[in-house]
């Protein structure tokens, strides 16, 4: 089955509304004229406070070539959860995707596999697509437990989801040692781990879901690395951090992922 590639920019904690507007305008200036039939899905994930401004810019484009993502959501619908944002609030901005389980959220904010599973369910119940992140530390890689660690993360994240829900979800494999370090994971190794993720999806869900689910690579993706990454059999796109903060480099990554 042909899986539509995705290039997603995770802006992390950068850019106020005005800066976000500048960035999305810059991206649009680079991608609006490209052949839409050949484009990957383009996704940008600004901070919550910039969702309104970025959504306005994307809507003006009128062709749906750029989609909006949030960087997180809380799984409860409402209540006394100071500082959190619910799924209903994100629906105000026509959010198509929500990133969950990013290693920075796991590391700095105590996000657990159980929370990530609850978030995945709430997102899918509301017709939005989760981008579920997983990945090992350098220590785990050196200890040879990468595959086992990722198997646990994915198994827990997908618990209780229907095969249809799994099929439409997105996973991002982001080795923690490659994030923000400039040290990209070798493409063939990233592809090997992503194939392993697909086999885990088959085990916990179905062969059809494993074939349909899109699995991205993230970790120091740059315009110079994307072609080789996209040439791999099982890499369906990229979740980009640093290089998504400049319109030119993000657009170059998008161009490198164009089909045909
Ligand atoms: P970098 O591209 O800056 O390594 O970040 C990757 C990432 O964490 C995307 O979610």
PDB file of C-alpha atoms and ligand atoms in Angstrom:
ATOM      1  CA  UNK A   1       0.000   0.000   0.000  1.00  0.00           C
ATOM      2  CA  UNK A   2       1.288   3.466  -0.872  1.00  0.00           C
ATOM      3  CA  UNK A   3       1.592   5.555   2.255  1.00  0.00           C
ATOM      4  CA  UNK A   4       1.386   9.341   1.797  1.00  0.00           C
ATOM      5  CA  UNK A   5       4.587  10.885   3.182  1.00  0.00           C
ATOM      6  CA  UNK A   6       4.452  13.538   5.908  1.00  0.00           C
ATOM      7  CA  UNK A   7       6.939  16.287   6.671  1.00  0.00           C
ATOM      8  CA  UNK A   8       6.076  17.754  10.057  1.00  0.00           C
ATOM      9  CA  UNK A   9       7.771  20.700  11.742  1.00  0.00           C
ATOM     10  CA  UNK A  10       7.813  20.612  15.538  1.00  0.00           C
ATOM     11  CA  UNK A  11       8.477  24.209  16.509  1.00  0.00           C
ATOM     12  CA  UNK A  12       8.843  23.241  20.194  1.00  0.00           C
ATOM     13  CA  UNK A  13       8.898  26.252  22.574  1.00  0.00           C
ATOM     14  CA  UNK A  14       9.820  28.838  19.950  1.00  0.00           C
ATOM     15  CA  UNK A  15       8.034  31.821  18.408  1.00  0.00           C
ATOM     16  CA  UNK A  16       5.294  34.094  19.713  1.00  0.00           C
ATOM     17  CA  UNK A  17       2.291  34.762  17.469  1.00  0.00           C
ATOM     18  CA  UNK A  18       3.978  37.410  15.328  1.00  0.00           C
ATOM     19  CA  UNK A  19       7.087  35.276  14.829  1.00  0.00           C
ATOM     20  CA  UNK A  20       4.959  32.214  14.060  1.00  0.00           C
ATOM     21  CA  UNK A  21       3.051  34.225  11.474  1.00  0.00           C
ATOM     22  CA  UNK A  22       6.307  35.286   9.848  1.00  0.00           C
ATOM     23  CA  UNK A  23       7.528  31.713   9.721  1.00  0.00           C
ATOM     24  CA  UNK A  24       4.354  30.252   8.229  1.00  0.00           C
ATOM     25  CA  UNK A  25       4.246  33.056   5.659  1.00  0.00           C
ATOM     26  CA  UNK A  26       7.831  32.224   4.724  1.00  0.00           C
ATOM     27  CA  UNK A  27       7.000  28.540   4.381  1.00  0.00           C
ATOM     28  CA  UNK A  28       3.972  29.349   2.246  1.00  0.00           C
ATOM     29  CA  UNK A  29       6.070  31.568  -0.010  1.00  0.00           C
ATOM     30  CA  UNK A  30       8.235  28.518  -0.696  1.00  0.00           C
ATOM     31  CA  UNK A  31       5.609  25.795  -1.056  1.00  0.00           C
ATOM     32  CA  UNK A  32       2.426  27.425  -2.400  1.00  0.00           C
ATOM     33  CA  UNK A  33       3.532  27.121  -6.012  1.00  0.00           C
ATOM     34  CA  UNK A  34       4.778  23.521  -5.811  1.00  0.00           C
ATOM     35  CA  UNK A  35       2.813  20.762  -7.553  1.00  0.00           C
ATOM     36  CA  UNK A  36       0.305  19.627  -4.920  1.00  0.00           C
ATOM     37  CA  UNK A  37       0.036  16.147  -6.428  1.00  0.00           C
ATOM     38  CA  UNK A  38       3.708  15.542  -5.659  1.00  0.00           C
ATOM     39  CA  UNK A  39       3.840  17.175  -2.252  1.00  0.00           C
ATOM     40  CA  UNK A  40       4.051  15.247   0.998  1.00  0.00           C
ATOM     41  CA  UNK A  41       1.542  16.237   3.651  1.00  0.00           C
ATOM     42  CA  UNK A  42       3.032  19.336   5.253  1.00  0.00           C
ATOM     43  CA  UNK A  43       2.340  19.754   8.956  1.00  0.00           C
ATOM     44  CA  UNK A  44       3.429  22.481  11.360  1.00  0.00           C
ATOM     45  CA  UNK A  45       3.186  22.296  15.146  1.00  0.00           C
ATOM     46  CA  UNK A  46       3.460  25.732  16.766  1.00  0.00           C
ATOM     47  CA  UNK A  47       3.034  26.461  20.482  1.00  0.00           C
ATOM     48  CA  UNK A  48      -0.589  26.594  21.708  1.00  0.00           C
ATOM     49  CA  UNK A  49      -0.587  30.407  21.802  1.00  0.00           C
ATOM     50  CA  UNK A  50       0.312  30.593  18.097  1.00  0.00           C
ATOM     51  CA  UNK A  51      -2.286  28.104  16.838  1.00  0.00           C
ATOM     52  CA  UNK A  52      -4.808  30.840  16.085  1.00  0.00           C
ATOM     53  CA  UNK A  53      -2.374  32.985  14.099  1.00  0.00           C
ATOM     54  CA  UNK A  54      -0.958  30.063  12.137  1.00  0.00           C
ATOM     55  CA  UNK A  55      -4.400  28.614  11.427  1.00  0.00           C
ATOM     56  CA  UNK A  56      -5.489  31.979   9.986  1.00  0.00           C
ATOM     57  CA  UNK A  57      -2.539  31.931   7.580  1.00  0.00           C
ATOM     58  CA  UNK A  58      -3.124  28.335   6.573  1.00  0.00           C
ATOM     59  CA  UNK A  59      -6.840  28.968   5.929  1.00  0.00           C
ATOM     60  CA  UNK A  60      -6.060  31.902   3.661  1.00  0.00           C
ATOM     61  CA  UNK A  61      -4.040  29.527   1.543  1.00  0.00           C
ATOM     62  CA  UNK A  62      -7.326  27.756   0.763  1.00  0.00           C
ATOM     63  CA  UNK A  63      -5.816  24.640  -0.722  1.00  0.00           C
ATOM     64  CA  UNK A  64      -5.194  22.542   2.372  1.00  0.00           C
ATOM     65  CA  UNK A  65      -1.568  21.959   1.531  1.00  0.00           C
ATOM     66  CA  UNK A  66      -0.391  22.795   5.061  1.00  0.00           C
ATOM     67  CA  UNK A  67      -1.997  21.184   8.112  1.00  0.00           C
ATOM     68  CA  UNK A  68      -1.890  22.213  11.730  1.00  0.00           C
ATOM     69  CA  UNK A  69      -0.690  20.141  14.674  1.00  0.00           C
ATOM     70  CA  UNK A  70      -0.574  20.774  18.408  1.00  0.00           C
ATOM     71  CA  UNK A  71       2.403  19.701  20.489  1.00  0.00           C
ATOM     72  CA  UNK A  72       0.381  18.162  23.305  1.00  0.00           C
ATOM     73  CA  UNK A  73      -3.123  17.716  24.771  1.00  0.00           C
ATOM     74  CA  UNK A  74      -4.497  16.661  28.140  1.00  0.00           C
ATOM     75  CA  UNK A  75      -6.710  13.578  28.174  1.00  0.00           C
ATOM     76  CA  UNK A  76      -9.440  14.877  30.515  1.00  0.00           C
ATOM     77  CA  UNK A  77     -12.269  16.831  28.803  1.00  0.00           C
ATOM     78  CA  UNK A  78     -12.340  19.714  31.315  1.00  0.00           C
ATOM     79  CA  UNK A  79     -11.936  20.539  34.984  1.00  0.00           C
ATOM     80  CA  UNK A  80      -9.450  21.601  37.613  1.00  0.00           C
ATOM     81  CA  UNK A  81      -6.243  20.915  35.668  1.00  0.00           C
ATOM     82  CA  UNK A  82      -4.427  24.241  35.825  1.00  0.00           C
ATOM     83  CA  UNK A  83      -2.251  24.909  32.809  1.00  0.00           C
ATOM     84  CA  UNK A  84      -3.575  22.085  30.651  1.00  0.00           C
ATOM     85  CA  UNK A  85      -5.427  22.213  27.314  1.00  0.00           C
ATOM     86  CA  UNK A  86      -8.275  19.857  26.329  1.00  0.00           C
ATOM     87  CA  UNK A  87      -9.050  18.296  22.985  1.00  0.00           C
ATOM     88  CA  UNK A  88     -12.175  20.439  22.600  1.00  0.00           C
ATOM     89  CA  UNK A  89     -10.061  23.588  22.916  1.00  0.00           C
ATOM     90  CA  UNK A  90      -7.708  22.369  20.201  1.00  0.00           C
ATOM     91  CA  UNK A  91     -10.665  21.731  17.902  1.00  0.00           C
ATOM     92  CA  UNK A  92     -11.160  25.533  17.791  1.00  0.00           C
ATOM     93  CA  UNK A  93      -8.132  25.653  15.490  1.00  0.00           C
ATOM     94  CA  UNK A  94      -8.946  22.791  13.095  1.00  0.00           C
ATOM     95  CA  UNK A  95      -6.004  20.849  14.454  1.00  0.00           C
ATOM     96  CA  UNK A  96      -5.397  17.821  12.215  1.00  0.00           C
ATOM     97  CA  UNK A  97      -2.623  16.185  14.238  1.00  0.00           C
ATOM     98  CA  UNK A  98      -1.422  16.182  17.853  1.00  0.00           C
ATOM     99  CA  UNK A  99       2.085  15.158  18.870  1.00  0.00           C
ATOM    100  CA  UNK A 100       2.116  12.993  21.997  1.00  0.00           C
ATOM    101  CA  UNK A 101       4.845  11.296  23.971  1.00  0.00           C
ATOM    102  CA  UNK A 102       7.697  13.425  22.704  1.00  0.00           C
ATOM    103  CA  UNK A 103      10.868  12.490  24.595  1.00  0.00           C
ATOM    104  CA  UNK A 104      11.094  16.036  25.960  1.00  0.00           C
ATOM    105  CA  UNK A 105       7.629  15.637  27.517  1.00  0.00           C
ATOM    106  CA  UNK A 106       8.554  12.234  28.884  1.00  0.00           C
ATOM    107  CA  UNK A 107      11.857  13.525  30.284  1.00  0.00           C
ATOM    108  CA  UNK A 108      10.924  16.965  31.651  1.00  0.00           C
ATOM    109  CA  UNK A 109       7.197  16.624  32.362  1.00  0.00           C
ATOM    110  CA  UNK A 110       6.864  13.033  33.505  1.00  0.00           C
ATOM    111  CA  UNK A 111       4.653  11.845  30.654  1.00  0.00           C
ATOM    112  CA  UNK A 112       4.186   8.076  31.001  1.00  0.00           C
ATOM    113  CA  UNK A 113       3.206   5.365  28.520  1.00  0.00           C
ATOM    114  CA  UNK A 114      -0.169   5.145  30.275  1.00  0.00           C
ATOM    115  CA  UNK A 115      -0.807   8.885  29.819  1.00  0.00           C
ATOM    116  CA  UNK A 116       0.239   8.663  26.187  1.00  0.00           C
ATOM    117  CA  UNK A 117      -2.242   5.828  25.635  1.00  0.00           C
ATOM    118  CA  UNK A 118      -5.050   7.890  27.222  1.00  0.00           C
ATOM    119  CA  UNK A 119      -4.122  10.845  25.033  1.00  0.00           C
ATOM    120  CA  UNK A 120      -4.087   8.682  21.883  1.00  0.00           C
ATOM    121  CA  UNK A 121      -7.611   7.455  22.668  1.00  0.00           C
ATOM    122  CA  UNK A 122      -9.003  10.945  23.290  1.00  0.00           C
ATOM    123  CA  UNK A 123      -7.395  12.272  20.099  1.00  0.00           C
ATOM    124  CA  UNK A 124      -8.761   9.455  17.921  1.00  0.00           C
ATOM    125  CA  UNK A 125     -12.216   9.638  19.547  1.00  0.00           C
ATOM    126  CA  UNK A 126     -12.335  13.246  18.376  1.00  0.00           C
ATOM    127  CA  UNK A 127     -11.362  12.544  14.787  1.00  0.00           C
ATOM    128  CA  UNK A 128      -7.818  13.900  15.091  1.00  0.00           C
ATOM    129  CA  UNK A 129      -4.636  11.942  14.351  1.00  0.00           C
ATOM    130  CA  UNK A 130      -1.993  11.345  17.022  1.00  0.00           C
ATOM    131  CA  UNK A 131       1.697  11.513  16.169  1.00  0.00           C
ATOM    132  CA  UNK A 132       3.037   9.102  18.778  1.00  0.00           C
ATOM    133  CA  UNK A 133       6.737   9.551  19.524  1.00  0.00           C
ATOM    134  CA  UNK A 134       9.106   6.854  20.699  1.00  0.00           C
ATOM    135  CA  UNK A 135      12.858   6.443  20.892  1.00  0.00           C
ATOM    136  CA  UNK A 136      15.771   5.244  22.969  1.00  0.00           C
ATOM    137  CA  UNK A 137      18.459   7.051  24.958  1.00  0.00           C
ATOM    138  CA  UNK A 138      22.138   6.672  24.058  1.00  0.00           C
ATOM    139  CA  UNK A 139      22.570   4.502  27.139  1.00  0.00           C
ATOM    140  CA  UNK A 140      19.790   2.149  26.041  1.00  0.00           C
ATOM    141  CA  UNK A 141      21.296   1.927  22.561  1.00  0.00           C
ATOM    142  CA  UNK A 142      24.710   1.090  24.000  1.00  0.00           C
ATOM    143  CA  UNK A 143      23.163  -1.544  26.249  1.00  0.00           C
ATOM    144  CA  UNK A 144      21.495  -3.158  23.218  1.00  0.00           C
ATOM    145  CA  UNK A 145      17.944  -2.669  24.522  1.00  0.00           C
ATOM    146  CA  UNK A 146      16.710  -0.279  21.807  1.00  0.00           C
ATOM    147  CA  UNK A 147      14.278  -2.729  20.191  1.00  0.00           C
ATOM    148  CA  UNK A 148      12.835  -3.969  23.488  1.00  0.00           C
ATOM    149  CA  UNK A 149      12.389  -0.415  24.779  1.00  0.00           C
ATOM    150  CA  UNK A 150      10.590   0.697  21.635  1.00  0.00           C
ATOM    151  CA  UNK A 151       8.430  -2.419  21.601  1.00  0.00           C
ATOM    152  CA  UNK A 152       7.238  -1.545  25.113  1.00  0.00           C
ATOM    153  CA  UNK A 153       6.568   2.121  24.237  1.00  0.00           C
ATOM    154  CA  UNK A 154       4.535   1.221  21.141  1.00  0.00           C
ATOM    155  CA  UNK A 155       2.662  -1.665  22.743  1.00  0.00           C
ATOM    156  CA  UNK A 156       1.580   0.540  25.655  1.00  0.00           C
ATOM    157  CA  UNK A 157       0.687   3.505  23.445  1.00  0.00           C
ATOM    158  CA  UNK A 158      -1.581   1.446  21.173  1.00  0.00           C
ATOM    159  CA  UNK A 159      -3.335  -0.535  23.916  1.00  0.00           C
ATOM    160  CA  UNK A 160      -7.107  -0.778  23.372  1.00  0.00           C
ATOM    161  CA  UNK A 161      -7.112   0.976  19.975  1.00  0.00           C
ATOM    162  CA  UNK A 162      -9.045  -0.617  17.109  1.00  0.00           C
ATOM    163  CA  UNK A 163      -7.111  -1.733  14.037  1.00  0.00           C
ATOM    164  CA  UNK A 164      -8.731   1.122  12.083  1.00  0.00           C
ATOM    165  CA  UNK A 165      -7.533   3.619  14.681  1.00  0.00           C
ATOM    166  CA  UNK A 166      -4.015   2.211  14.602  1.00  0.00           C
ATOM    167  CA  UNK A 167      -3.990   2.276  10.789  1.00  0.00           C
ATOM    168  CA  UNK A 168      -4.706   6.009  10.660  1.00  0.00           C
ATOM    169  CA  UNK A 169      -2.252   6.929  13.447  1.00  0.00           C
ATOM    170  CA  UNK A 170       1.283   8.187  12.907  1.00  0.00           C
ATOM    171  CA  UNK A 171       4.383   7.104  14.824  1.00  0.00           C
ATOM    172  CA  UNK A 172       7.610   9.099  14.987  1.00  0.00           C
ATOM    173  CA  UNK A 173      10.809   7.226  15.767  1.00  0.00           C
ATOM    174  CA  UNK A 174      13.113   9.765  17.381  1.00  0.00           C
ATOM    175  CA  UNK A 175      16.291   8.381  18.929  1.00  0.00           C
ATOM    176  CA  UNK A 176      16.927  10.770  21.817  1.00  0.00           C
ATOM    177  CA  UNK A 177      20.674  10.945  21.138  1.00  0.00           C
ATOM    178  CA  UNK A 178      19.928  12.291  17.645  1.00  0.00           C
ATOM    179  CA  UNK A 179      17.577  15.088  18.771  1.00  0.00           C
ATOM    180  CA  UNK A 180      19.103  18.544  18.540  1.00  0.00           C
ATOM    181  CA  UNK A 181      22.624  17.122  18.411  1.00  0.00           C
ATOM    182  CA  UNK A 182      23.321  17.306  14.683  1.00  0.00           C
ATOM    183  CA  UNK A 183      24.033  13.544  14.866  1.00  0.00           C
ATOM    184  CA  UNK A 184      21.499  12.008  12.479  1.00  0.00           C
ATOM    185  CA  UNK A 185      20.802   8.298  12.915  1.00  0.00           C
ATOM    186  CA  UNK A 186      22.185   6.361   9.962  1.00  0.00           C
ATOM    187  CA  UNK A 187      19.312   5.959   7.460  1.00  0.00           C
ATOM    188  CA  UNK A 188      19.601   2.189   7.170  1.00  0.00           C
ATOM    189  CA  UNK A 189      19.580   1.833  10.963  1.00  0.00           C
ATOM    190  CA  UNK A 190      16.580   4.189  11.256  1.00  0.00           C
ATOM    191  CA  UNK A 191      14.857   2.060   8.614  1.00  0.00           C
ATOM    192  CA  UNK A 192      15.686  -1.123  10.533  1.00  0.00           C
ATOM    193  CA  UNK A 193      14.147   0.245  13.748  1.00  0.00           C
ATOM    194  CA  UNK A 194      11.111   1.522  11.856  1.00  0.00           C
ATOM    195  CA  UNK A 195      10.631  -1.957  10.324  1.00  0.00           C
ATOM    196  CA  UNK A 196      10.805  -3.320  13.866  1.00  0.00           C
ATOM    197  CA  UNK A 197       8.106  -0.822  14.902  1.00  0.00           C
ATOM    198  CA  UNK A 198       5.960  -2.043  11.999  1.00  0.00           C
ATOM    199  CA  UNK A 199       6.380  -5.638  13.195  1.00  0.00           C
ATOM    200  CA  UNK A 200       5.310  -4.574  16.706  1.00  0.00           C
ATOM    201  CA  UNK A 201       2.231  -2.884  15.228  1.00  0.00           C
ATOM    202  CA  UNK A 202       1.427  -6.116  13.371  1.00  0.00           C
ATOM    203  CA  UNK A 203       1.775  -8.076  16.606  1.00  0.00           C
ATOM    204  CA  UNK A 204      -0.425  -5.818  18.740  1.00  0.00           C
ATOM    205  CA  UNK A 205      -2.895  -4.810  16.015  1.00  0.00           C
ATOM    206  CA  UNK A 206      -2.975  -6.315  12.504  1.00  0.00           C
ATOM    207  CA  UNK A 207      -0.937  -6.766   9.338  1.00  0.00           C
ATOM    208  CA  UNK A 208      -3.203  -4.275   7.550  1.00  0.00           C
ATOM    209  CA  UNK A 209      -2.623  -1.648  10.254  1.00  0.00           C
ATOM    210  CA  UNK A 210       1.140  -2.268  10.131  1.00  0.00           C
ATOM    211  CA  UNK A 211       1.077  -1.748   6.390  1.00  0.00           C
ATOM    212  CA  UNK A 212      -1.023   1.432   6.580  1.00  0.00           C
ATOM    213  CA  UNK A 213       0.432   3.243   9.599  1.00  0.00           C
ATOM    214  CA  UNK A 214       2.839   6.011   8.724  1.00  0.00           C
ATOM    215  CA  UNK A 215       6.124   5.994  10.607  1.00  0.00           C
ATOM    216  CA  UNK A 216       8.366   9.051  10.546  1.00  0.00           C
ATOM    217  CA  UNK A 217      11.992   9.505  11.494  1.00  0.00           C
ATOM    218  CA  UNK A 218      13.040  12.431  13.699  1.00  0.00           C
ATOM    219  CA  UNK A 219      16.418  13.578  14.989  1.00  0.00           C
ATOM    220  CA  UNK A 220      18.623  16.189  13.292  1.00  0.00           C
ATOM    221  CA  UNK A 221      16.821  15.908   9.945  1.00  0.00           C
ATOM    222  CA  UNK A 222      18.255  18.479   7.533  1.00  0.00           C
ATOM    223  CA  UNK A 223      17.799  19.348   3.857  1.00  0.00           C
ATOM    224  CA  UNK A 224      20.999  17.352   3.154  1.00  0.00           C
ATOM    225  CA  UNK A 225      19.712  14.166   4.830  1.00  0.00           C
ATOM    226  CA  UNK A 226      16.086  13.968   3.720  1.00  0.00           C
ATOM    227  CA  UNK A 227      16.546  12.377   0.271  1.00  0.00           C
ATOM    228  CA  UNK A 228      18.450   9.411   1.660  1.00  0.00           C
ATOM    229  CA  UNK A 229      15.943   9.041   4.485  1.00  0.00           C
ATOM    230  CA  UNK A 230      12.977   9.115   2.116  1.00  0.00           C
ATOM    231  CA  UNK A 231      14.643   6.534  -0.124  1.00  0.00           C
ATOM    232  CA  UNK A 232      14.357   3.922   2.653  1.00  0.00           C
ATOM    233  CA  UNK A 233      11.593   1.339   2.333  1.00  0.00           C
ATOM    234  CA  UNK A 234       9.829   2.026   5.616  1.00  0.00           C
ATOM    235  CA  UNK A 235      10.478   5.697   6.430  1.00  0.00           C
ATOM    236  CA  UNK A 236       7.323   7.637   5.585  1.00  0.00           C
ATOM    237  CA  UNK A 237       8.558  11.111   6.366  1.00  0.00           C
ATOM    238  CA  UNK A 238      10.158  13.235   9.035  1.00  0.00           C
ATOM    239  CA  UNK A 239       9.431  15.041  12.273  1.00  0.00           C
ATOM    240  CA  UNK A 240      11.752  18.019  12.125  1.00  0.00           C
ATOM    241  CA  UNK A 241      12.822  20.239  15.025  1.00  0.00           C
ATOM    242  CA  UNK A 242      15.596  22.803  14.521  1.00  0.00           C
ATOM    243  CA  UNK A 243      15.504  22.822  10.713  1.00  0.00           C
ATOM    244  CA  UNK A 244      11.749  23.558  10.772  1.00  0.00           C
ATOM    245  CA  UNK A 245      12.333  26.946  12.399  1.00  0.00           C
ATOM    246  CA  UNK A 246      13.694  28.468   9.193  1.00  0.00           C
ATOM    247  CA  UNK A 247      11.310  28.729   6.252  1.00  0.00           C
ATOM    248  CA  UNK A 248      14.009  27.948   3.681  1.00  0.00           C
ATOM    249  CA  UNK A 249      15.392  24.840   5.312  1.00  0.00           C
ATOM    250  CA  UNK A 250      11.929  23.464   6.123  1.00  0.00           C
ATOM    251  CA  UNK A 251      10.815  24.084   2.530  1.00  0.00           C
ATOM    252  CA  UNK A 252      13.972  22.362   1.260  1.00  0.00           C
ATOM    253  CA  UNK A 253      13.117  19.316   3.378  1.00  0.00           C
ATOM    254  CA  UNK A 254       9.581  19.353   1.945  1.00  0.00           C
ATOM    255  CA  UNK A 255      11.025  19.561  -1.576  1.00  0.00           C
ATOM    256  CA  UNK A 256      13.382  16.675  -0.806  1.00  0.00           C
ATOM    257  CA  UNK A 257      10.359  14.560   0.125  1.00  0.00           C
ATOM    258  CA  UNK A 258       8.370  15.287  -3.031  1.00  0.00           C
ATOM    259  CA  UNK A 259       7.082  12.237  -4.819  1.00  0.00           C
ATOM    260  CA  UNK A 260       8.469  11.508  -8.269  1.00  0.00           C
TER     261      UNK A 260
HETATM  262  P1  LIG B   1      15.815  18.199  15.817  1.00  0.00           P
HETATM  263  O1  LIG B   1      15.378  18.098  14.377  1.00  0.00           O
HETATM  264  O2  LIG B   1      16.138  19.582  16.254  1.00  0.00           O
HETATM  265  O3  LIG B   1      16.873  17.194  16.139  1.00  0.00           O
HETATM  266  O4  LIG B   1      14.528  17.773  16.710  1.00  0.00           O
HETATM  267  C1  LIG B   1      13.867  16.598  16.430  1.00  0.00           C
HETATM  268  C2  LIG B   1      12.621  16.549  17.230  1.00  0.00           C
HETATM  269  O5  LIG B   1      12.653  16.408  18.441  1.00  0.00           O
HETATM  270  C3  LIG B   1      11.346  16.711  16.517  1.00  0.00           C
HETATM  271  O6  LIG B   1      10.261  16.406  17.336  1.00  0.00           O
END
